[in-house]
Tab-separated table of C-alpha atoms and ligand atoms in Angstrom:
chain	number	residue	atom	x	y	z
A	1	MET	CA	-13.688	29.922	-29.904
A	2	VAL	CA	-13.665	27.366	-27.055
A	3	VAL	CA	-15.573	24.954	-29.640
A	4	PHE	CA	-13.029	26.016	-32.539
A	5	LEU	CA	-10.394	24.719	-30.098
A	6	LEU	CA	-12.145	21.777	-29.438
A	7	VAL	CA	-12.571	20.988	-32.903
A	8	ASN	CA	-9.266	21.395	-33.689
A	9	MET	CA	-7.698	19.150	-30.954
A	10	LEU	CA	-9.906	16.353	-31.621
A	11	LYS	CA	-9.310	16.595	-35.269
A	12	TYR	CA	-5.595	16.223	-34.154
A	13	VAL	CA	-6.573	13.372	-32.171
A	14	ARG	CA	-7.791	11.044	-35.043
A	15	GLY	CA	-5.275	12.403	-37.562
A	16	ASP	CA	-2.852	10.661	-35.470
A	17	ASN	CA	-4.682	7.090	-36.187
A	18	MET	CA	-6.053	6.951	-32.420
A	19	ASP	CA	-9.744	5.689	-32.691
A	20	ARG	CA	-10.225	5.625	-28.938
A	21	VAL	CA	-10.071	8.161	-25.883
A	22	ILE	CA	-10.404	7.765	-22.445
A	23	LEU	CA	-13.587	10.291	-21.799
A	24	ILE	CA	-13.798	11.763	-18.469
A	25	LYS	CA	-16.844	13.431	-16.899
A	26	TYR	CA	-16.437	15.722	-13.612
A	27	GLY	CA	-17.509	14.501	-10.360
A	28	GLU	CA	-19.099	17.086	-8.159
A	29	LEU	CA	-17.130	19.684	-9.617
A	30	SER	CA	-19.488	19.998	-12.204
A	31	THR	CA	-22.050	22.029	-9.634
A	32	LYS	CA	-19.112	24.579	-9.448
A	33	LYS	CA	-20.019	27.663	-10.584
A	34	ASP	CA	-17.367	30.729	-10.479
A	35	ASN	CA	-14.734	28.885	-9.891
A	36	ARG	CA	-15.526	26.090	-12.124
A	37	ASN	CA	-12.297	26.444	-14.247
A	38	TYR	CA	-10.073	26.373	-11.077
A	39	PHE	CA	-11.344	23.406	-10.293
A	40	ILE	CA	-10.901	22.078	-14.085
A	41	ASN	CA	-7.747	23.503	-14.513
A	42	THR	CA	-6.454	21.570	-11.110
A	43	LEU	CA	-8.080	18.170	-12.316
A	44	TYR	CA	-6.118	18.773	-15.754
A	45	ASN	CA	-2.756	19.216	-13.784
A	46	ASN	CA	-3.022	16.397	-11.523
A	47	LEU	CA	-3.989	14.065	-14.271
A	48	LYS	CA	-1.128	15.618	-16.196
A	49	ASN	CA	1.212	14.742	-13.479
A	50	LYS	CA	-0.106	10.938	-12.638
A	51	LEU	CA	0.352	10.278	-16.276
A	52	ASN	CA	3.658	11.744	-17.309
A	53	LYS	CA	5.384	8.449	-17.786
A	54	TYR	CA	3.094	7.729	-20.432
A	55	ASP	CA	2.463	8.932	-23.877
A	56	VAL	CA	-0.668	10.956	-23.494
A	57	LYS	CA	-2.145	13.699	-24.673
A	58	ILE	CA	-4.829	15.261	-22.502
A	59	HIS	CA	-7.863	17.830	-23.427
A	60	LYS	CA	-10.403	19.845	-21.219
A	61	ASP	CA	-13.408	21.822	-21.986
A	62	ARG	CA	-15.960	22.719	-19.812
A	63	ALA	CA	-17.906	19.452	-19.356
A	64	ARG	CA	-15.182	16.525	-19.776
A	65	MET	CA	-11.380	15.858	-20.929
A	66	TYR	CA	-10.325	13.492	-23.059
A	67	VAL	CA	-7.215	11.367	-22.848
A	68	GLU	CA	-5.442	10.292	-25.873
A	69	PHE	CA	-3.548	6.896	-25.334
A	70	LEU	CA	-1.439	4.162	-26.645
A	71	ASP	CA	-2.979	1.027	-26.428
A	72	LYS	CA	-0.475	-0.715	-24.872
A	73	ASP	CA	-0.804	1.579	-22.130
A	74	LEU	CA	-4.747	1.298	-21.416
A	75	ASN	CA	-4.938	-0.685	-18.253
A	76	ASP	CA	-1.902	1.687	-16.231
A	77	ILE	CA	-3.497	4.443	-17.311
A	78	LYS	CA	-7.291	3.202	-16.320
A	79	ASN	CA	-5.705	2.023	-12.753
A	80	ILE	CA	-4.245	5.994	-12.631
A	81	VAL	CA	-7.202	7.696	-13.749
A	82	SER	CA	-9.415	5.640	-11.325
A	83	LYS	CA	-7.527	6.844	-8.230
A	84	VAL	CA	-7.643	11.016	-9.261
A	85	PHE	CA	-10.463	12.564	-7.217
A	86	GLY	CA	-12.633	14.968	-9.069
A	87	ILE	CA	-13.736	12.134	-11.702
A	88	HIS	CA	-16.789	11.130	-11.770
A	89	THR	CA	-17.296	8.400	-14.224
A	90	TYR	CA	-15.042	7.652	-17.453
A	91	HIS	CA	-15.387	5.381	-20.577
A	92	ILE	CA	-13.224	3.951	-23.562
A	93	ALA	CA	-14.487	5.711	-26.028
A	94	TYR	CA	-14.249	5.171	-29.995
A	95	ILE	CA	-14.317	8.965	-31.794
A	96	VAL	CA	-15.802	9.184	-35.278
A	97	ASP	CA	-17.162	12.312	-37.206
A	98	SER	CA	-20.245	13.350	-36.275
A	99	ASP	CA	-21.727	11.884	-39.816
A	100	SER	CA	-24.366	8.816	-40.091
A	101	ASN	CA	-22.788	6.403	-41.636
A	102	THR	CA	-19.514	6.905	-40.403
A	103	ILE	CA	-21.540	6.552	-37.061
A	104	LYS	CA	-22.855	3.600	-38.169
A	105	GLU	CA	-20.086	1.717	-39.390
A	106	LYS	CA	-18.257	2.168	-36.289
A	107	VAL	CA	-20.649	1.075	-34.031
A	108	LEU	CA	-21.101	-2.405	-36.492
A	109	SER	CA	-17.331	-2.851	-36.359
A	110	ALA	CA	-17.077	-2.031	-32.411
A	111	VAL	CA	-20.101	-4.077	-31.370
A	112	LYS	CA	-18.908	-7.425	-33.572
A	113	GLU	CA	-15.899	-7.535	-30.978
A	114	GLN	CA	-17.989	-7.613	-27.752
A	115	LYS	CA	-19.754	-10.954	-26.710
A	116	PHE	CA	-23.115	-10.405	-26.225
A	117	ILE	CA	-26.973	-11.615	-26.930
A	118	THR	CA	-29.025	-8.842	-25.735
A	119	PHE	CA	-28.181	-5.216	-26.019
A	120	LYS	CA	-29.789	-1.551	-25.583
A	121	VAL	CA	-28.387	1.785	-27.903
A	122	GLU	CA	-29.025	4.987	-25.968
A	123	THR	CA	-28.339	7.630	-28.096
A	124	LYS	CA	-27.684	11.352	-26.362
A	125	ARG	CA	-27.593	13.868	-29.464
A	126	SER	CA	-26.366	17.134	-27.722
A	127	ASP	CA	-25.681	18.687	-31.736
A	128	LYS	CA	-29.461	19.518	-32.535
A	129	LYS	CA	-28.073	20.341	-35.843
A	130	PHE	CA	-27.434	16.215	-36.504
A	131	PRO	CA	-30.727	15.454	-38.395
A	132	ILE	CA	-32.270	12.435	-36.740
A	133	HIS	CA	-33.601	12.616	-33.135
A	134	SER	CA	-32.284	10.497	-30.611
A	135	GLN	CA	-35.018	8.281	-30.057
A	136	ASP	CA	-35.104	7.312	-34.016
A	137	TYR	CA	-31.415	7.096	-33.929
A	138	ASN	CA	-31.711	4.563	-31.665
A	139	ARG	CA	-33.842	2.452	-33.775
A	140	VAL	CA	-31.308	2.654	-36.918
A	141	LEU	CA	-28.689	1.633	-35.045
A	142	GLY	CA	-30.555	-1.340	-32.904
A	143	GLY	CA	-32.052	-2.273	-36.455
A	144	LEU	CA	-28.532	-2.246	-37.773
A	145	ILE	CA	-27.170	-4.777	-35.281
A	146	LEU	CA	-30.329	-6.711	-35.409
A	147	LYS	CA	-29.709	-7.141	-38.829
A	148	ASN	CA	-25.768	-8.033	-39.135
A	149	ILE	CA	-25.203	-10.020	-36.109
A	150	PRO	CA	-27.124	-12.951	-35.758
A	151	GLY	CA	-29.396	-13.922	-32.873
A	152	SER	CA	-28.909	-10.470	-31.293
A	153	LYS	CA	-31.725	-8.933	-29.466
A	154	VAL	CA	-32.919	-5.858	-27.704
A	155	ASP	CA	-33.341	-5.579	-23.917
A	156	VAL	CA	-33.851	-2.174	-22.605
A	157	HIS	CA	-33.846	-3.471	-19.393
A	158	ASN	CA	-31.065	-5.282	-18.601
A	159	PRO	CA	-29.064	-5.926	-21.686
A	160	ASP	CA	-25.755	-7.556	-22.021
A	161	LEU	CA	-24.263	-4.713	-23.797
A	162	TRP	CA	-25.362	-1.020	-23.402
A	163	ILE	CA	-23.972	1.119	-26.339
A	164	THR	CA	-24.033	4.527	-25.903
A	165	VAL	CA	-23.832	7.155	-29.032
A	166	GLU	CA	-22.988	10.582	-27.724
A	167	ILE	CA	-23.612	12.593	-30.822
A	168	ARG	CA	-21.667	16.202	-30.290
A	169	GLU	CA	-20.816	18.700	-32.823
A	170	ASN	CA	-18.063	17.737	-35.033
A	171	ASN	CA	-17.400	14.629	-33.025
A	172	SER	CA	-19.106	11.247	-31.598
A	173	PHE	CA	-18.491	9.104	-29.340
A	174	ILE	CA	-19.379	5.594	-29.007
A	175	TYR	CA	-18.620	3.934	-25.920
A	176	PHE	CA	-20.282	0.052	-24.218
A	177	ASN	CA	-18.626	0.678	-20.424
A	178	SER	CA	-18.943	3.265	-17.415
A	179	TYR	CA	-16.272	3.016	-15.029
A	180	LYS	CA	-16.890	4.523	-11.524
A	181	GLY	CA	-14.317	7.783	-10.622
A	182	SER	CA	-13.171	8.303	-7.360
A	183	GLY	CA	-15.156	11.209	-7.386
A	184	GLY	CA	-14.620	14.344	-5.027
A	185	TYR	CA	-12.648	17.412	-5.925
A	186	PRO	CA	-9.241	17.451	-6.893
A	187	VAL	CA	-6.267	17.260	-4.566
A	188	GLY	CA	-5.122	20.808	-4.409
A	189	THR	CA	-8.280	22.521	-4.514
A	190	GLN	CA	-8.055	23.242	-0.741
A	191	SER	CA	-4.924	23.891	1.452
A	192	LYS	CA	-3.011	21.956	2.795
A	193	GLY	CA	-3.870	19.427	6.151
A	194	MET	CA	-1.479	17.794	8.817
A	195	LEU	CA	-2.409	14.409	8.982
A	196	MET	CA	-1.672	12.384	12.127
A	197	LEU	CA	-0.801	9.189	10.411
A	198	SER	CA	0.192	5.849	12.830
A	199	GLY	CA	0.560	2.368	11.557
A	200	GLY	CA	-3.376	1.492	12.300
A	201	ILE	CA	-6.279	1.468	10.230
A	202	ASP	CA	-7.894	4.518	10.753
A	203	SER	CA	-5.456	7.374	10.168
A	204	PRO	CA	-4.683	6.209	6.335
A	205	VAL	CA	-8.584	6.137	5.897
A	206	ALA	CA	-9.060	9.414	7.642
A	207	GLY	CA	-5.789	10.903	4.838
A	208	TYR	CA	-7.638	8.849	2.009
A	209	LEU	CA	-10.886	11.066	2.645
A	210	ALA	CA	-8.777	14.808	3.377
A	211	LEU	CA	-7.319	14.091	0.047
A	212	LYS	CA	-10.740	13.565	-1.349
A	213	ARG	CA	-11.890	16.592	-0.461
A	214	GLY	CA	-9.287	18.280	-2.079
A	215	MET	CA	-6.796	18.631	0.628
A	216	THR	CA	-3.143	17.933	0.174
A	217	LEU	CA	-1.486	16.509	3.587
A	218	ASP	CA	2.030	16.314	4.890
A	219	ALA	CA	1.938	13.420	7.248
A	220	VAL	CA	3.425	13.348	10.782
A	221	TYR	CA	4.089	10.062	12.644
A	222	PHE	CA	5.179	9.836	15.914
A	223	GLU	CA	7.771	7.385	16.726
A	224	ALA	CA	9.310	6.042	20.195
A	225	MET	CA	12.421	4.121	19.193
A	226	PRO	CA	13.921	1.687	20.445
A	227	HIS	CA	10.608	0.775	21.973
A	228	THR	CA	9.147	0.979	18.839
A	229	SER	CA	10.973	-0.863	15.463
A	230	ILE	CA	12.301	0.517	12.281
A	231	GLU	CA	9.696	-1.998	10.849
A	232	ALA	CA	6.869	-0.022	12.309
A	233	ARG	CA	8.373	2.810	11.144
A	234	ASN	CA	8.472	1.261	7.298
A	235	LYS	CA	5.006	0.244	7.861
A	236	VAL	CA	3.972	3.853	8.342
A	237	ILE	CA	6.124	4.697	5.082
A	238	SER	CA	4.006	2.075	3.046
A	239	LEU	CA	0.816	3.733	4.185
A	240	CYS	CA	2.040	6.901	3.135
A	241	LYS	CA	3.081	5.583	-0.265
A	242	LYS	CA	-0.381	4.006	-0.545
A	243	LEU	CA	-1.698	6.983	0.164
A	244	SER	CA	0.205	9.016	-2.157
A	245	CYS	CA	-1.027	7.129	-5.263
A	246	TYR	CA	-3.914	9.648	-4.747
A	247	THR	CA	-1.917	13.028	-4.560
A	248	ASP	CA	1.454	13.617	-5.997
A	249	HIS	CA	3.439	12.980	-3.211
A	250	ILE	CA	3.553	13.244	0.775
A	251	ASN	CA	6.241	14.774	3.044
A	252	LEU	CA	6.234	12.469	6.065
A	253	HIS	CA	7.590	14.139	9.161
A	254	ILE	CA	8.976	11.583	11.408
A	255	VAL	CA	9.227	13.103	15.246
A	256	ASN	CA	11.269	11.335	17.911
A	257	PHE	CA	8.693	11.417	20.563
A	258	THR	CA	10.582	8.727	22.849
A	259	PRO	CA	12.459	11.674	25.292
A	260	ILE	CA	8.418	12.924	26.088
A	261	GLN	CA	7.317	9.320	26.223
A	262	GLU	CA	9.873	8.371	28.504
A	263	GLU	CA	9.022	11.627	30.730
A	264	ILE	CA	5.366	10.703	30.921
A	265	TYR	CA	6.090	7.415	32.128
A	266	LYS	CA	8.391	8.535	34.413
A	267	SER	CA	6.425	11.425	35.914
A	268	ALA	CA	2.712	11.269	34.837
A	269	ARG	CA	0.045	9.576	36.997
A	270	GLU	CA	-0.757	6.339	35.094
A	271	ASP	CA	-4.311	6.674	34.277
A	272	TYR	CA	-3.800	10.246	32.941
A	273	MET	CA	-0.162	8.768	30.693
A	274	ILE	CA	-2.488	8.545	27.512
A	275	THR	CA	-4.486	11.855	27.668
A	276	ILE	CA	-1.155	13.859	28.043
A	277	MET	CA	0.589	11.759	25.564
A	278	ARG	CA	-2.054	13.075	23.085
A	279	ARG	CA	-1.880	16.482	24.709
A	280	MET	CA	1.830	16.570	23.647
A	281	MET	CA	1.086	15.097	19.759
A	282	TYR	CA	-1.554	17.694	19.789
A	283	ARG	CA	0.953	20.367	20.751
A	284	ILE	CA	3.613	19.493	18.379
A	285	MET	CA	1.061	19.104	16.002
A	286	ASP	CA	-0.218	22.612	16.371
A	287	LYS	CA	3.351	24.057	15.998
A	288	LEU	CA	4.020	21.605	12.893
A	289	CYS	CA	0.830	23.380	11.056
A	290	HIS	CA	2.668	26.777	11.444
A	291	LYS	CA	6.085	25.575	10.460
A	292	TYR	CA	4.806	23.607	7.370
A	293	LYS	CA	2.039	25.855	6.484
A	294	GLY	CA	-0.763	23.389	7.089
A	295	LEU	CA	-4.679	25.042	7.964
A	296	VAL	CA	-6.120	21.918	9.746
A	297	ILE	CA	-4.908	18.764	11.809
A	298	VAL	CA	-6.511	15.430	10.108
A	299	ASN	CA	-6.554	12.583	12.243
A	300	GLY	CA	-8.517	9.242	12.695
A	301	GLU	CA	-9.423	9.631	15.949
A	302	SER	CA	-13.202	7.653	15.790
A	303	VAL	CA	-16.070	8.576	18.692
A	304	GLY	CA	-15.866	6.357	21.675
A	305	GLN	CA	-13.369	3.778	20.221
A	306	VAL	CA	-10.802	4.068	22.594
A	307	ALA	CA	-10.430	5.891	26.170
A	308	SER	CA	-8.352	8.700	24.169
A	309	GLN	CA	-11.577	9.339	22.102
A	310	THR	CA	-14.596	10.032	24.520
A	311	LEU	CA	-15.778	13.329	24.036
A	312	THR	CA	-14.656	14.224	27.257
A	313	SER	CA	-11.220	13.047	26.538
A	314	MET	CA	-11.210	14.785	22.873
A	315	ASN	CA	-12.232	18.035	24.979
A	316	VAL	CA	-9.394	17.968	27.517
A	317	ILE	CA	-6.704	16.789	24.420
A	318	ASN	CA	-8.424	19.246	21.786
A	319	SER	CA	-7.583	22.290	24.183
A	320	VAL	CA	-3.930	22.621	23.875
A	321	THR	CA	-4.505	23.536	20.299
A	322	ASN	CA	-6.996	26.461	18.641
A	323	MET	CA	-6.381	24.651	14.845
A	324	PRO	CA	-9.234	23.331	13.417
A	325	VAL	CA	-9.252	19.306	13.794
A	326	ILE	CA	-10.749	17.384	11.413
A	327	ARG	CA	-11.450	13.700	11.909
A	328	PRO	CA	-12.911	12.314	8.846
A	329	VAL	CA	-14.007	8.813	10.583
A	330	ALA	CA	-15.096	10.438	13.710
A	331	CYS	CA	-18.907	9.231	13.153
A	332	PHE	CA	-18.056	5.729	10.897
A	333	ASP	CA	-18.189	2.131	12.426
A	334	LYS	CA	-14.819	0.642	12.939
A	335	LEU	CA	-16.479	-1.843	9.974
A	336	GLU	CA	-17.447	0.743	7.969
A	337	ILE	CA	-13.297	2.391	8.363
A	338	MET	CA	-12.568	-1.479	7.288
A	339	ASP	CA	-14.454	-1.462	4.360
A	340	ILE	CA	-12.940	2.045	2.927
A	341	ALA	CA	-9.352	0.424	4.130
A	342	ARG	CA	-9.620	-2.444	1.990
A	343	ASN	CA	-10.887	-0.449	-0.875
A	344	ILE	CA	-7.737	1.665	-1.036
A	345	ASP	CA	-5.330	-1.186	0.065
A	346	THR	CA	-4.527	0.160	3.264
A	347	TYR	CA	-6.148	-2.304	5.169
A	348	ASP	CA	-3.168	-5.351	4.948
A	349	ILE	CA	-0.384	-3.284	6.048
A	350	SER	CA	-2.439	-1.502	8.818
A	351	ILE	CA	-2.635	-5.199	10.187
A	352	ILE	CA	0.712	-6.255	10.483
A	353	PRO	CA	1.314	-6.239	14.252
A	354	TYR	CA	3.906	-3.778	15.236
A	355	GLU	CA	4.191	-2.080	18.070
A	356	ASP	CA	2.929	1.790	18.051
A	357	CYS	CA	4.077	4.678	20.372
A	358	CYS	CA	0.429	4.504	22.015
A	359	THR	CA	0.712	0.821	22.484
A	360	VAL	CA	3.980	0.733	23.720
A	361	PHE	CA	3.114	2.327	27.353
A	362	VAL	CA	-0.572	1.658	27.970
A	363	PRO	CA	-1.828	1.739	31.196
A	364	ARG	CA	-4.517	-0.874	32.642
A	365	HIS	CA	-7.031	1.946	33.423
A	366	PRO	CA	-6.770	4.853	31.076
A	367	ALA	CA	-9.046	7.533	32.160
A	368	ILE	CA	-12.104	7.548	30.432
A	369	ASN	CA	-13.532	11.209	31.431
A	370	PRO	CA	-10.180	13.003	32.504
A	371	LYS	CA	-10.202	16.297	34.087
A	372	LEU	CA	-8.661	19.142	32.499
A	373	SER	CA	-6.718	20.513	35.966
A	374	ILE	CA	-5.633	17.037	36.683
A	375	ALA	CA	-3.952	16.727	32.904
A	376	GLU	CA	-2.484	19.835	33.593
A	377	SER	CA	-0.986	19.527	36.964
A	378	GLU	CA	0.529	16.202	35.912
A	379	GLU	CA	2.027	17.443	32.743
A	380	ASN	CA	3.775	20.374	34.674
A	381	LYS	CA	5.895	18.127	36.681
A	382	PHE	CA	8.274	18.215	33.496
A	383	ASP	CA	9.545	20.800	31.182
A	384	TYR	CA	7.841	19.432	28.654
A	385	ASN	CA	8.213	22.839	25.874
A	386	SER	CA	11.849	22.302	25.531
A	387	LEU	CA	11.093	18.611	25.113
A	388	ILE	CA	8.470	19.487	22.424
A	389	GLU	CA	11.010	22.042	20.721
A	390	LYS	CA	13.959	19.437	20.689
A	391	ALA	CA	11.422	16.800	18.962
A	392	ILE	CA	10.095	19.378	16.441
A	393	ASP	CA	14.193	20.567	15.939
A	394	THR	CA	15.267	16.968	15.321
A	395	ILE	CA	12.069	15.907	12.815
A	396	ASN	CA	13.341	13.480	9.836
A	397	THR	CA	11.529	14.295	6.780
A	398	ILE	CA	10.793	12.224	3.875
A	399	LYS	CA	9.407	12.759	0.712
A	400	VAL	CA	6.915	9.975	-0.092
A	401	THR	CA	5.558	9.481	-3.636
A	402	SER	CA	4.045	6.326	-5.154
A	403	GLU	CA	6.756	5.497	-7.476
A	404	ASP	CA	8.894	2.449	-6.586
A	405	ASP	CA	12.068	3.327	-6.921
A	406	ASN	CA	12.885	6.993	-5.702
A	407	GLU	CA	10.739	6.264	-2.389
A	408	PHE	CA	12.808	6.754	0.761
A	409	LYS	CA	15.805	7.886	-0.296
A	410	GLU	CA	14.930	11.499	-0.922
A	411	LEU	CA	15.593	13.189	2.813
A	412	LEU	CA	14.273	16.756	2.387
B	501	ATP	P1	-5.568	3.897	13.840
B	501	ATP	O1	-6.761	4.805	14.664
B	501	ATP	O2	-4.725	4.900	12.433
B	501	ATP	O3	-6.386	2.689	13.905
B	501	ATP	P2	-4.136	3.809	16.426
B	501	ATP	O4	-5.437	2.783	16.574
B	501	ATP	O5	-2.984	3.285	16.474
B	501	ATP	O6	-4.366	3.806	14.845
B	501	ATP	P3	-5.547	5.129	17.674
B	501	ATP	O7	-4.707	5.374	19.145
B	501	ATP	O8	-6.992	5.030	17.333
B	501	ATP	O9	-4.249	4.907	16.635
B	501	ATP	O10	-5.129	7.423	17.974
B	501	ATP	C1	-6.024	7.851	17.137
B	501	ATP	C2	-5.567	8.929	15.733
B	501	ATP	O11	-4.433	9.346	16.567
B	501	ATP	C3	-4.851	8.052	14.711
B	501	ATP	O12	-6.033	7.206	14.233
B	501	ATP	C4	-3.996	9.195	14.455
B	501	ATP	O13	-4.753	9.652	13.666
B	501	ATP	C5	-3.025	9.472	15.616
B	501	ATP	N1	-2.258	8.460	16.223
B	501	ATP	C6	-1.838	7.719	16.867
B	501	ATP	N2	-0.929	7.158	16.912
B	501	ATP	C7	-0.218	8.030	16.334
B	501	ATP	C8	1.354	8.065	15.825
B	501	ATP	N3	2.330	7.442	16.704
B	501	ATP	N4	2.073	8.950	15.059
B	501	ATP	C9	1.071	9.738	14.539
B	501	ATP	N5	-0.504	10.015	14.894
B	501	ATP	C10	-1.072	8.691	15.440
B	502	MG	MG1	-8.153	4.035	16.239
């Protein structure tokens, strides 16, 4: 039945005069057994969603997906496909009948459009009814190219052009290049995490890595206007937009943190201000997880990076919540985090220097090894519960997508 459907749909591809498809090979999900279909269907839906502006058709089977496209859209589509998690590699492949003469004809005409001197042919014959063995067919196609392309030479180790021919039942695929996909699991195969998103370098990278594991995300930004600026907020929205390229959309919850911060500044011991501020953030995150059905808190903490990220500080801060906290960059060097930030295009935004709420009230000597009892007695100097309630009641939520036109208008 599956084969029958596949035959029909690929016939359809070619009936429409499309002779190329994007051939997608799955990432880590190829190791999934029982819920493999769930992963494939999620990937299929994500891809469909992301490509809905384009005239495409997507077909799937247990091993790969095929995207029919219009030539004019190819670059845009490649750009999108490269950001969809769950894809290991993809190829721009010619699709032909699995018939030797047709394959030879197409290989030759396609190869003629390429610039190369040395080449290698690699045949993968999964259709054992095809009468010629892979190795023999490599020689057949190699001989054909040598004869028809003057000056060409075979180099099996380091060829200019690597020609792959996959012979499958009914249809065969011919391609030259492999493109690396983003790997990971399709977004939505896990539940939701609540990302603490500041304007810094680390938290967007943490968000990206969480999405890569298949989680969906809501983001939470604590702002302290007027001590922080509208530009600082816009910077976070821009970062959120970059992250949205990897998922459908992200709801960004903006928390007015000013009253809490001012109260901490007024009441608490200077060296405990950051510890307490972060305990307040975690308390709010805990409540937001329940409110928005997030199953984990995600943040960009990295062990030892600053005073609030020593293991002692993490214990004292973390003790206000029972929610699991995932810290994807906990054990990365800053330079490693910066490399990922550059790759996902968030770095240049992150380094724009606007004040964050954490940097506005920085004590000269924050406690590196805070004590839980001191943190508790310091924060009990004011009624933080009612301030937390108020902060949650006045949250402003923005739906952020990767699209340009609808981005910041859509208040939920
Ligand atoms: P980053 O760590 O992202 O470079 P940062 O250096 O401003 O930003 P840290 O002080 O290292 O942040 O805080 C550690 C983590 O706490 C951040 O990665 C982020 O997840 C969270 N965080 C800090 N400030 C905020 C904020 N204003 N809003 C939301 N989350 C925040
Ligand atoms: Mg940091």
